[in-house]
């Protein structure tokens, strides 16, 4: 049989051999100046244990909490699909009965007051005996308050 040799040198026990392998982190000297209060070293935090990628993907129920920011270090939440800015604008113009100019994709201008709107179209009441119109939103190029183009 072969003789089994101890990897530690003779006279040094295994406990003493591993005691010398301690990681030492030196403290850096602080820079003393008039801004010493604002230049404090950041507080050290423990690293959070990360899960394997496949394990994170399997936990789909936790994804909703992470997406809203409640779960911690997840991806940034996606913006909402609808911001309601368009709805707010239409409501404001309807309540104040603002005369509007709606420019269609073909360049035609429609003058009138927005009576109502929905997801797909708006209804414009026109004056001077012209018929009221229901205009599909995809046909609208842009719109503005009447009188704003006279700058």
Tab-separated table of N, CA and C in Angstrom:
chain	number	residue	atom	x	y	z
A	1	UNK	N	0.826	-1.194	0.000
A	1	UNK	CA	0.000	0.000	0.000
A	1	UNK	C	0.859	1.242	0.000
A	2	UNK	N	0.248	2.301	-0.539
A	2	UNK	CA	0.993	3.553	-0.582
A	2	UNK	C	0.824	4.285	0.725
A	3	UNK	N	1.839	4.973	1.112
A	3	UNK	CA	1.747	5.790	2.314
A	3	UNK	C	1.002	7.080	1.978
A	4	UNK	N	0.076	7.454	2.833
A	4	UNK	CA	-0.665	8.696	2.640
A	4	UNK	C	0.084	9.788	3.357
A	5	UNK	N	0.435	10.846	2.593
A	5	UNK	CA	1.197	11.943	3.160
A	5	UNK	C	0.272	13.088	3.526
A	6	UNK	N	0.587	13.736	4.591
A	6	UNK	CA	-0.151	14.915	5.044
A	6	UNK	C	0.299	16.100	4.197
A	7	UNK	N	-0.651	16.857	3.523
A	7	UNK	CA	-0.244	17.980	2.686
A	7	UNK	C	0.368	19.134	3.473
A	8	UNK	N	0.087	19.238	4.761
A	8	UNK	CA	0.653	20.315	5.572
A	8	UNK	C	2.081	19.960	5.935
A	9	UNK	N	2.955	20.971	5.984
A	9	UNK	CA	4.339	20.700	6.388
A	9	UNK	C	4.397	20.120	7.799
A	10	UNK	N	5.456	19.438	8.067
A	10	UNK	CA	5.625	18.802	9.371
A	10	UNK	C	5.635	19.844	10.477
A	11	UNK	N	4.960	19.574	11.532
A	11	UNK	CA	4.960	20.459	12.675
A	11	UNK	C	3.848	21.498	12.638
A	12	UNK	N	3.134	21.681	11.504
A	12	UNK	CA	2.042	22.662	11.428
A	12	UNK	C	0.749	21.886	11.294
A	13	UNK	N	-0.153	22.137	12.180
A	13	UNK	CA	-1.429	21.418	12.140
A	13	UNK	C	-2.320	22.004	11.048
A	14	UNK	N	-3.347	21.263	10.681
A	14	UNK	CA	-4.270	21.711	9.630
A	14	UNK	C	-5.002	22.979	10.073
A	15	UNK	N	-5.318	23.103	11.328
A	15	UNK	CA	-6.013	24.269	11.851
A	15	UNK	C	-5.160	25.525	11.689
A	16	UNK	N	-3.888	25.424	11.962
A	16	UNK	CA	-2.998	26.567	11.830
A	16	UNK	C	-2.810	26.946	10.367
A	17	UNK	N	-2.799	25.967	9.469
A	17	UNK	CA	-2.591	26.214	8.048
A	17	UNK	C	-3.725	27.060	7.484
A	18	UNK	N	-4.963	26.776	7.839
A	18	UNK	CA	-6.091	27.510	7.313
A	18	UNK	C	-6.330	28.833	8.036
A	19	UNK	N	-5.775	29.023	9.178
A	19	UNK	CA	-5.955	30.263	9.920
A	19	UNK	C	-5.273	31.427	9.219
A	20	UNK	N	-4.255	31.160	8.402
A	20	UNK	CA	-3.540	32.217	7.710
A	20	UNK	C	-4.263	32.701	6.450
A	21	UNK	N	-5.339	32.071	6.053
A	21	UNK	CA	-6.009	32.407	4.802
A	21	UNK	C	-7.198	33.350	5.021
A	22	UNK	N	-7.176	34.133	6.021
A	22	UNK	CA	-8.255	35.058	6.311
A	22	UNK	C	-8.141	36.286	5.405
A	23	UNK	N	-9.278	36.695	4.822
A	23	UNK	CA	-9.300	37.851	3.946
A	23	UNK	C	-9.263	39.112	4.801
A	24	UNK	N	-8.337	39.984	4.484
A	24	UNK	CA	-8.194	41.224	5.236
A	24	UNK	C	-8.530	42.367	4.303
A	25	UNK	N	-9.456	43.184	4.685
A	25	UNK	CA	-9.823	44.362	3.902
A	25	UNK	C	-9.356	45.598	4.659
A	26	UNK	N	-8.380	46.287	4.127
A	26	UNK	CA	-7.867	47.459	4.840
A	26	UNK	C	-8.882	48.602	4.792
A	27	UNK	N	-8.920	49.373	5.834
A	27	UNK	CA	-9.769	50.565	5.842
A	27	UNK	C	-8.983	51.689	5.203
A	28	UNK	N	-9.610	52.366	4.262
A	28	UNK	CA	-8.941	53.449	3.560
A	28	UNK	C	-9.017	54.728	4.390
A	29	UNK	N	-7.982	55.523	4.355
A	29	UNK	CA	-8.014	56.762	5.131
A	29	UNK	C	-9.049	57.724	4.547
A	30	UNK	N	-9.767	58.398	5.409
A	30	UNK	CA	-10.760	59.379	4.977
A	30	UNK	C	-10.059	60.665	4.563
A	31	UNK	N	-10.599	61.285	3.534
A	31	UNK	CA	-10.062	62.564	3.086
A	31	UNK	C	-10.688	63.648	3.947
A	32	UNK	N	-9.868	64.383	4.631
A	32	UNK	CA	-10.364	65.431	5.515
A	32	UNK	C	-10.381	66.758	4.771
A	33	UNK	N	-11.585	67.300	4.548
A	33	UNK	CA	-11.725	68.638	3.974
A	33	UNK	C	-13.043	69.221	4.459
A	34	UNK	N	-13.436	70.341	3.897
A	34	UNK	CA	-14.652	71.005	4.382
A	34	UNK	C	-15.913	70.238	4.015
A	35	UNK	N	-15.860	69.317	3.078
A	35	UNK	CA	-17.043	68.540	2.678
A	35	UNK	C	-17.023	67.136	3.268
A	36	UNK	N	-16.360	66.941	4.380
A	36	UNK	CA	-16.219	65.597	4.937
A	36	UNK	C	-17.565	65.000	5.329
A	37	UNK	N	-18.526	65.825	5.700
A	37	UNK	CA	-19.841	65.287	6.079
A	37	UNK	C	-20.576	64.739	4.868
A	38	UNK	N	-20.398	65.369	3.691
A	38	UNK	CA	-21.119	64.914	2.504
A	38	UNK	C	-20.401	63.774	1.785
A	39	UNK	N	-19.134	63.496	2.137
A	39	UNK	CA	-18.374	62.461	1.442
A	39	UNK	C	-18.203	61.226	2.308
A	40	UNK	N	-19.213	60.839	3.023
A	40	UNK	CA	-19.115	59.651	3.852
A	40	UNK	C	-19.114	58.423	2.962
A	41	UNK	N	-18.416	57.395	3.408
A	41	UNK	CA	-18.368	56.153	2.641
A	41	UNK	C	-19.748	55.499	2.670
A	42	UNK	N	-20.181	54.932	1.541
A	42	UNK	CA	-21.489	54.279	1.532
A	42	UNK	C	-21.486	53.049	2.425
A	43	UNK	N	-22.635	52.773	2.969
A	43	UNK	CA	-22.781	51.653	3.877
A	43	UNK	C	-22.720	50.352	3.090
A	44	UNK	N	-22.004	49.363	3.599
A	44	UNK	CA	-21.887	48.085	2.896
A	44	UNK	C	-23.116	47.245	3.187
A	45	UNK	N	-23.603	46.585	2.149
A	45	UNK	CA	-24.758	45.714	2.316
A	45	UNK	C	-24.384	44.307	1.885
A	46	UNK	N	-25.070	43.355	2.446
A	46	UNK	CA	-24.860	41.968	2.065
A	46	UNK	C	-25.465	41.734	0.691
A	47	UNK	N	-24.844	40.897	-0.122
A	47	UNK	CA	-25.390	40.558	-1.430
A	47	UNK	C	-26.567	39.614	-1.259
A	48	UNK	N	-27.590	39.884	-1.996
A	48	UNK	CA	-28.770	39.027	-1.959
A	48	UNK	C	-28.502	37.832	-2.856
A	49	UNK	N	-28.844	36.663	-2.368
A	49	UNK	CA	-28.624	35.459	-3.157
A	49	UNK	C	-29.554	35.462	-4.357
A	50	UNK	N	-28.997	35.271	-5.545
A	50	UNK	CA	-29.796	35.267	-6.770
A	50	UNK	C	-30.139	33.841	-7.147
A	51	UNK	N	-31.313	33.686	-7.692
A	51	UNK	CA	-31.754	32.371	-8.128
A	51	UNK	C	-31.306	32.125	-9.551
A	52	UNK	N	-31.244	30.867	-9.917
A	52	UNK	CA	-30.908	30.516	-11.291
A	52	UNK	C	-31.981	31.051	-12.225
A	53	UNK	N	-31.611	31.327	-13.478
A	53	UNK	CA	-32.534	31.901	-14.462
A	53	UNK	C	-33.763	31.032	-14.657
A	54	UNK	N	-33.586	29.734	-14.793
A	54	UNK	CA	-34.736	28.853	-15.017
A	54	UNK	C	-35.652	28.851	-13.803
A	55	UNK	N	-35.083	28.968	-12.619
A	55	UNK	CA	-35.893	28.992	-11.399
A	55	UNK	C	-36.701	30.284	-11.315
A	56	UNK	N	-36.109	31.411	-11.772
A	56	UNK	CA	-36.821	32.680	-11.751
A	56	UNK	C	-37.972	32.663	-12.740
A	57	UNK	N	-37.773	32.061	-13.902
A	57	UNK	CA	-38.816	32.030	-14.915
A	57	UNK	C	-39.983	31.152	-14.469
A	58	UNK	N	-39.694	30.116	-13.683
A	58	UNK	CA	-40.750	29.213	-13.231
A	58	UNK	C	-41.683	29.892	-12.246
A	59	UNK	N	-41.206	30.909	-11.561
A	59	UNK	CA	-42.014	31.571	-10.539
A	59	UNK	C	-42.774	32.731	-11.161
A	60	UNK	N	-43.704	32.438	-12.054
A	60	UNK	CA	-44.463	33.468	-12.753
A	60	UNK	C	-45.353	34.267	-11.828
A	61	UNK	N	-45.810	33.663	-10.723
A	61	UNK	CA	-46.703	34.387	-9.815
A	61	UNK	C	-45.971	35.512	-9.099
A	62	UNK	N	-44.675	35.350	-8.870
A	62	UNK	CA	-43.906	36.405	-8.207
A	62	UNK	C	-43.618	37.557	-9.153
A	63	UNK	N	-43.703	37.303	-10.458
A	63	UNK	CA	-43.355	38.312	-11.443
A	63	UNK	C	-44.214	39.554	-11.313
A	64	UNK	N	-45.505	39.395	-11.035
A	64	UNK	CA	-46.387	40.549	-10.899
A	64	UNK	C	-45.970	41.461	-9.768
A	65	UNK	N	-45.549	40.877	-8.638
A	65	UNK	CA	-45.100	41.694	-7.519
A	65	UNK	C	-43.812	42.416	-7.870
A	66	UNK	N	-42.929	41.727	-8.579
A	66	UNK	CA	-41.654	42.323	-8.922
A	66	UNK	C	-41.844	43.427	-9.944
A	67	UNK	N	-42.779	43.260	-10.862
A	67	UNK	CA	-42.981	44.259	-11.902
A	67	UNK	C	-43.519	45.562	-11.330
A	68	UNK	N	-44.257	45.510	-10.252
A	68	UNK	CA	-44.795	46.726	-9.665
A	68	UNK	C	-43.810	47.379	-8.710
A	69	UNK	N	-42.711	46.725	-8.437
A	69	UNK	CA	-41.717	47.314	-7.551
A	69	UNK	C	-41.850	46.825	-6.122
A	70	UNK	N	-42.892	46.057	-5.803
A	70	UNK	CA	-43.086	45.591	-4.438
A	70	UNK	C	-42.128	44.462	-4.101
A	71	UNK	N	-41.683	43.709	-5.122
A	71	UNK	CA	-40.861	42.541	-4.884
A	71	UNK	C	-39.385	42.842	-4.797
A	72	UNK	N	-38.956	44.021	-5.155
A	72	UNK	CA	-37.551	44.331	-5.019
A	72	UNK	C	-36.871	44.559	-6.344
A	73	UNK	N	-35.814	43.780	-6.607
A	73	UNK	CA	-34.915	44.069	-7.713
A	73	UNK	C	-35.345	43.391	-9.005
A	74	UNK	N	-36.551	43.611	-9.484
A	74	UNK	CA	-37.007	43.059	-10.747
A	74	UNK	C	-36.831	44.068	-11.851
A	75	UNK	N	-37.360	43.719	-13.026
A	75	UNK	CA	-37.300	44.656	-14.145
A	75	UNK	C	-38.232	45.820	-13.896
A	76	UNK	N	-37.976	46.920	-14.580
A	76	UNK	CA	-38.816	48.100	-14.464
A	76	UNK	C	-40.192	47.772	-15.030
A	77	UNK	N	-41.221	48.250	-14.387
A	77	UNK	CA	-42.579	47.972	-14.826
A	77	UNK	C	-42.844	48.622	-16.179
A	78	UNK	N	-43.563	47.900	-17.019
A	78	UNK	CA	-43.917	48.423	-18.337
A	78	UNK	C	-44.932	49.549	-18.163
A	79	UNK	N	-44.882	50.555	-19.038
A	79	UNK	CA	-45.858	51.636	-18.917
A	79	UNK	C	-47.256	51.110	-19.210
A	80	UNK	N	-48.269	51.743	-18.646
A	80	UNK	CA	-49.623	51.261	-18.891
A	80	UNK	C	-49.973	51.381	-20.369
A	81	UNK	N	-50.844	50.480	-20.831
A	81	UNK	CA	-51.197	50.482	-22.243
A	81	UNK	C	-51.967	51.735	-22.616
A	82	UNK	N	-52.776	52.243	-21.690
A	82	UNK	CA	-53.530	53.460	-21.959
A	82	UNK	C	-53.305	54.441	-20.811
A	83	UNK	N	-52.930	55.676	-21.159
A	83	UNK	CA	-52.625	56.671	-20.137
A	83	UNK	C	-53.814	57.547	-19.795
A	84	UNK	N	-54.885	57.466	-20.579
A	84	UNK	CA	-56.092	58.279	-20.393
A	84	UNK	C	-55.869	59.752	-20.710
A	85	UNK	N	-54.742	60.115	-21.298
A	85	UNK	CA	-54.496	61.508	-21.671
A	85	UNK	C	-55.457	61.933	-22.779
A	86	UNK	N	-55.684	61.044	-23.735
A	86	UNK	CA	-56.604	61.344	-24.826
A	86	UNK	C	-58.021	61.553	-24.277
A	87	UNK	N	-58.437	60.681	-23.377
A	87	UNK	CA	-59.769	60.808	-22.775
A	87	UNK	C	-59.902	62.118	-22.009
A	88	UNK	N	-58.872	62.486	-21.269
A	88	UNK	CA	-58.890	63.732	-20.507
A	88	UNK	C	-59.022	64.931	-21.439
A	89	UNK	N	-58.288	64.902	-22.558
A	89	UNK	CA	-58.329	66.007	-23.518
A	89	UNK	C	-59.729	66.140	-24.111
A	90	UNK	N	-60.309	65.028	-24.549
A	90	UNK	CA	-61.659	65.073	-25.120
A	90	UNK	C	-62.675	65.578	-24.100
A	91	UNK	N	-62.598	65.087	-22.875
A	91	UNK	CA	-63.538	65.518	-21.827
A	91	UNK	C	-63.444	67.027	-21.606
A	92	UNK	N	-62.232	67.527	-21.548
A	92	UNK	CA	-62.031	68.960	-21.301
A	92	UNK	C	-62.626	69.799	-22.428
A	93	UNK	N	-62.386	69.380	-23.681
A	93	UNK	CA	-62.913	70.140	-24.819
A	93	UNK	C	-64.436	70.021	-24.906
A	94	UNK	N	-64.994	68.883	-24.545
A	94	UNK	CA	-66.450	68.699	-24.570
A	94	UNK	C	-67.131	69.564	-23.511
A	95	UNK	N	-66.588	69.585	-22.299
A	95	UNK	CA	-67.208	70.332	-21.205
A	95	UNK	C	-67.153	71.833	-21.443
A	96	UNK	N	-66.056	72.313	-22.007
A	96	UNK	CA	-65.931	73.752	-22.245
A	96	UNK	C	-66.501	74.154	-23.610
A	97	UNK	N	-66.977	73.160	-24.381
A	97	UNK	CA	-67.545	73.393	-25.720
A	97	UNK	C	-66.593	74.234	-26.579
A	98	UNK	N	-65.347	73.833	-26.607
A	98	UNK	CA	-64.302	74.527	-27.350
A	98	UNK	C	-64.473	74.283	-28.849
A	99	UNK	N	-64.505	75.343	-29.658
A	99	UNK	CA	-64.515	75.141	-31.118
A	99	UNK	C	-63.175	74.535	-31.547
A	100	UNK	N	-63.251	73.410	-32.283
A	100	UNK	CA	-62.050	72.671	-32.673
A	100	UNK	C	-61.921	72.639	-34.186
A	101	UNK	N	-60.689	72.457	-34.639
A	101	UNK	CA	-60.401	72.209	-36.049
A	101	UNK	C	-59.774	70.825	-36.106
A	102	UNK	N	-60.409	69.907	-36.851
A	102	UNK	CA	-59.902	68.546	-37.003
A	102	UNK	C	-59.387	68.438	-38.431
A	103	UNK	N	-58.093	68.162	-38.561
A	103	UNK	CA	-57.477	68.008	-39.876
A	103	UNK	C	-57.421	66.518	-40.177
A	104	UNK	N	-58.047	66.127	-41.305
A	104	UNK	CA	-58.077	64.728	-41.699
A	104	UNK	C	-56.826	64.370	-42.485
A	105	UNK	N	-56.593	63.088	-42.681
A	105	UNK	CA	-55.392	62.615	-43.376
A	105	UNK	C	-55.300	63.137	-44.806
A	106	UNK	N	-56.438	63.375	-45.441
A	106	UNK	CA	-56.402	63.877	-46.820
A	106	UNK	C	-56.251	65.390	-46.888
A	107	UNK	N	-56.125	66.057	-45.716
A	107	UNK	CA	-55.903	67.498	-45.674
A	107	UNK	C	-57.161	68.317	-45.432
A	108	UNK	N	-58.328	67.696	-45.473
A	108	UNK	CA	-59.581	68.414	-45.244
A	108	UNK	C	-59.681	68.841	-43.783
A	109	UNK	N	-60.188	70.051	-43.566
A	109	UNK	CA	-60.371	70.566	-42.205
A	109	UNK	C	-61.844	70.545	-41.859
A	110	UNK	N	-62.164	70.044	-40.681
A	110	UNK	CA	-63.541	70.017	-40.178
A	110	UNK	C	-63.584	70.929	-38.963
A	111	UNK	N	-64.475	71.923	-38.979
A	111	UNK	CA	-64.636	72.860	-37.865
A	111	UNK	C	-65.895	72.488	-37.100
A	112	UNK	N	-65.802	72.448	-35.757
A	112	UNK	CA	-66.980	72.154	-34.963
A	112	UNK	C	-66.632	71.901	-33.510
A	113	UNK	N	-67.643	71.466	-32.767
A	113	UNK	CA	-67.504	71.194	-31.338
A	113	UNK	C	-67.667	69.696	-31.123
A	114	UNK	N	-66.790	69.112	-30.330
A	114	UNK	CA	-66.865	67.669	-30.073
A	114	UNK	C	-68.035	67.413	-29.130
A	115	UNK	N	-68.984	66.594	-29.590
A	115	UNK	CA	-70.149	66.273	-28.763
A	115	UNK	C	-69.875	65.047	-27.908
A	116	UNK	N	-69.333	63.980	-28.498
A	116	UNK	CA	-68.972	62.786	-27.742
A	116	UNK	C	-67.860	62.047	-28.480
A	117	UNK	N	-67.289	61.068	-27.809
A	117	UNK	CA	-66.227	60.260	-28.390
A	117	UNK	C	-66.334	58.858	-27.825
A	118	UNK	N	-65.739	57.914	-28.517
A	118	UNK	CA	-65.556	56.583	-27.955
A	118	UNK	C	-64.198	56.065	-28.417
A	119	UNK	N	-64.001	54.787	-28.314
A	119	UNK	CA	-62.692	54.232	-28.619
A	119	UNK	C	-62.318	54.401	-30.093
A	120	UNK	N	-63.323	54.397	-30.985
A	120	UNK	CA	-63.051	54.387	-32.419
A	120	UNK	C	-63.331	55.683	-33.147
A	121	UNK	N	-64.184	56.540	-32.611
A	121	UNK	CA	-64.583	57.723	-33.374
A	121	UNK	C	-64.981	58.875	-32.445
A	122	UNK	N	-65.156	60.062	-33.072
A	122	UNK	CA	-65.664	61.230	-32.350
A	122	UNK	C	-66.833	61.801	-33.147
A	123	UNK	N	-67.772	62.440	-32.468
A	123	UNK	CA	-68.880	63.108	-33.139
A	123	UNK	C	-68.652	64.602	-33.024
A	124	UNK	N	-68.694	65.286	-34.171
A	124	UNK	CA	-68.444	66.719	-34.224
A	124	UNK	C	-69.726	67.420	-34.650
A	125	UNK	N	-70.215	68.354	-33.809
A	125	UNK	CA	-71.357	69.197	-34.160
A	125	UNK	C	-70.830	70.415	-34.888
A	126	UNK	N	-71.394	70.668	-36.063
A	126	UNK	CA	-70.940	71.803	-36.861
A	126	UNK	C	-72.027	72.865	-36.898
A	127	UNK	N	-71.616	74.095	-37.112
A	127	UNK	CA	-72.541	75.233	-37.167
A	127	UNK	C	-72.796	75.612	-38.624
A	128	UNK	N	-73.544	76.660	-38.821
A	128	UNK	CA	-73.862	77.186	-40.159
A	128	UNK	C	-74.672	76.196	-40.986
A	129	UNK	N	-75.490	75.359	-40.354
A	129	UNK	CA	-76.363	74.455	-41.078
A	129	UNK	C	-75.660	73.252	-41.691
A	130	UNK	N	-74.362	73.093	-41.457
A	130	UNK	CA	-73.656	71.940	-42.011
A	130	UNK	C	-74.005	70.709	-41.180
A	131	UNK	N	-74.031	69.532	-41.792
A	131	UNK	CA	-74.399	68.324	-41.048
A	131	UNK	C	-73.328	67.954	-40.011
A	132	UNK	N	-73.797	67.359	-38.916
A	132	UNK	CA	-72.873	66.856	-37.900
A	132	UNK	C	-72.160	65.632	-38.464
A	133	UNK	N	-70.941	65.401	-38.008
A	133	UNK	CA	-70.137	64.306	-38.540
A	133	UNK	C	-69.664	63.365	-37.443
A	134	UNK	N	-69.591	62.092	-37.788
A	134	UNK	CA	-68.927	61.122	-36.937
A	134	UNK	C	-67.640	60.747	-37.672
A	135	UNK	N	-66.502	61.030	-37.065
A	135	UNK	CA	-65.217	60.847	-37.724
A	135	UNK	C	-64.458	59.711	-37.034
A	136	UNK	N	-64.020	58.743	-37.822
A	136	UNK	CA	-63.206	57.667	-37.271
A	136	UNK	C	-61.829	58.215	-36.891
A	137	UNK	N	-61.341	57.811	-35.738
A	137	UNK	CA	-60.056	58.323	-35.247
A	137	UNK	C	-58.883	58.031	-36.185
A	138	UNK	N	-58.821	56.869	-36.836
A	138	UNK	CA	-57.694	56.650	-37.760
A	138	UNK	C	-57.666	57.636	-38.931
A	139	UNK	N	-58.798	58.285	-39.242
A	139	UNK	CA	-58.841	59.249	-40.347
A	139	UNK	C	-58.332	60.625	-39.926
A	140	UNK	N	-58.119	60.830	-38.610
A	140	UNK	CA	-57.687	62.139	-38.108
A	140	UNK	C	-56.166	62.224	-38.140
A	141	UNK	N	-55.675	63.284	-38.771
A	141	UNK	CA	-54.232	63.542	-38.799
A	141	UNK	C	-53.825	64.250	-37.513
A	142	UNK	N	-54.505	65.350	-37.196
A	142	UNK	CA	-54.306	66.065	-35.935
A	142	UNK	C	-55.481	66.994	-35.727
A	143	UNK	N	-55.551	67.571	-34.523
A	143	UNK	CA	-56.611	68.535	-34.209
A	143	UNK	C	-56.050	69.614	-33.313
A	144	UNK	N	-56.715	70.755	-33.325
A	144	UNK	CA	-56.302	71.865	-32.472
A	144	UNK	C	-57.490	72.755	-32.206
A	145	UNK	N	-57.336	73.613	-31.193
A	145	UNK	CA	-58.391	74.572	-30.860
A	145	UNK	C	-58.453	75.639	-31.938
A	146	UNK	N	-59.668	76.004	-32.332
A	146	UNK	CA	-59.825	76.999	-33.380
A	146	UNK	C	-59.241	78.315	-32.892
A	147	UNK	N	-58.441	78.959	-33.703
A	147	UNK	CA	-57.798	80.207	-33.335
A	147	UNK	C	-56.355	80.035	-32.934
A	148	UNK	N	-55.904	78.818	-32.662
A	148	UNK	CA	-54.512	78.594	-32.284
A	148	UNK	C	-53.561	78.674	-33.480
A	149	UNK	N	-54.082	78.517	-34.699
A	149	UNK	CA	-53.226	78.553	-35.869
A	149	UNK	C	-52.929	79.970	-36.341
A	150	UNK	N	-53.489	80.974	-35.691
A	150	UNK	CA	-53.319	82.367	-36.114
A	150	UNK	C	-52.208	83.068	-35.346
A	151	UNK	N	-51.164	82.400	-35.038
A	151	UNK	CA	-50.071	82.996	-34.262
A	151	UNK	C	-49.120	83.733	-35.113
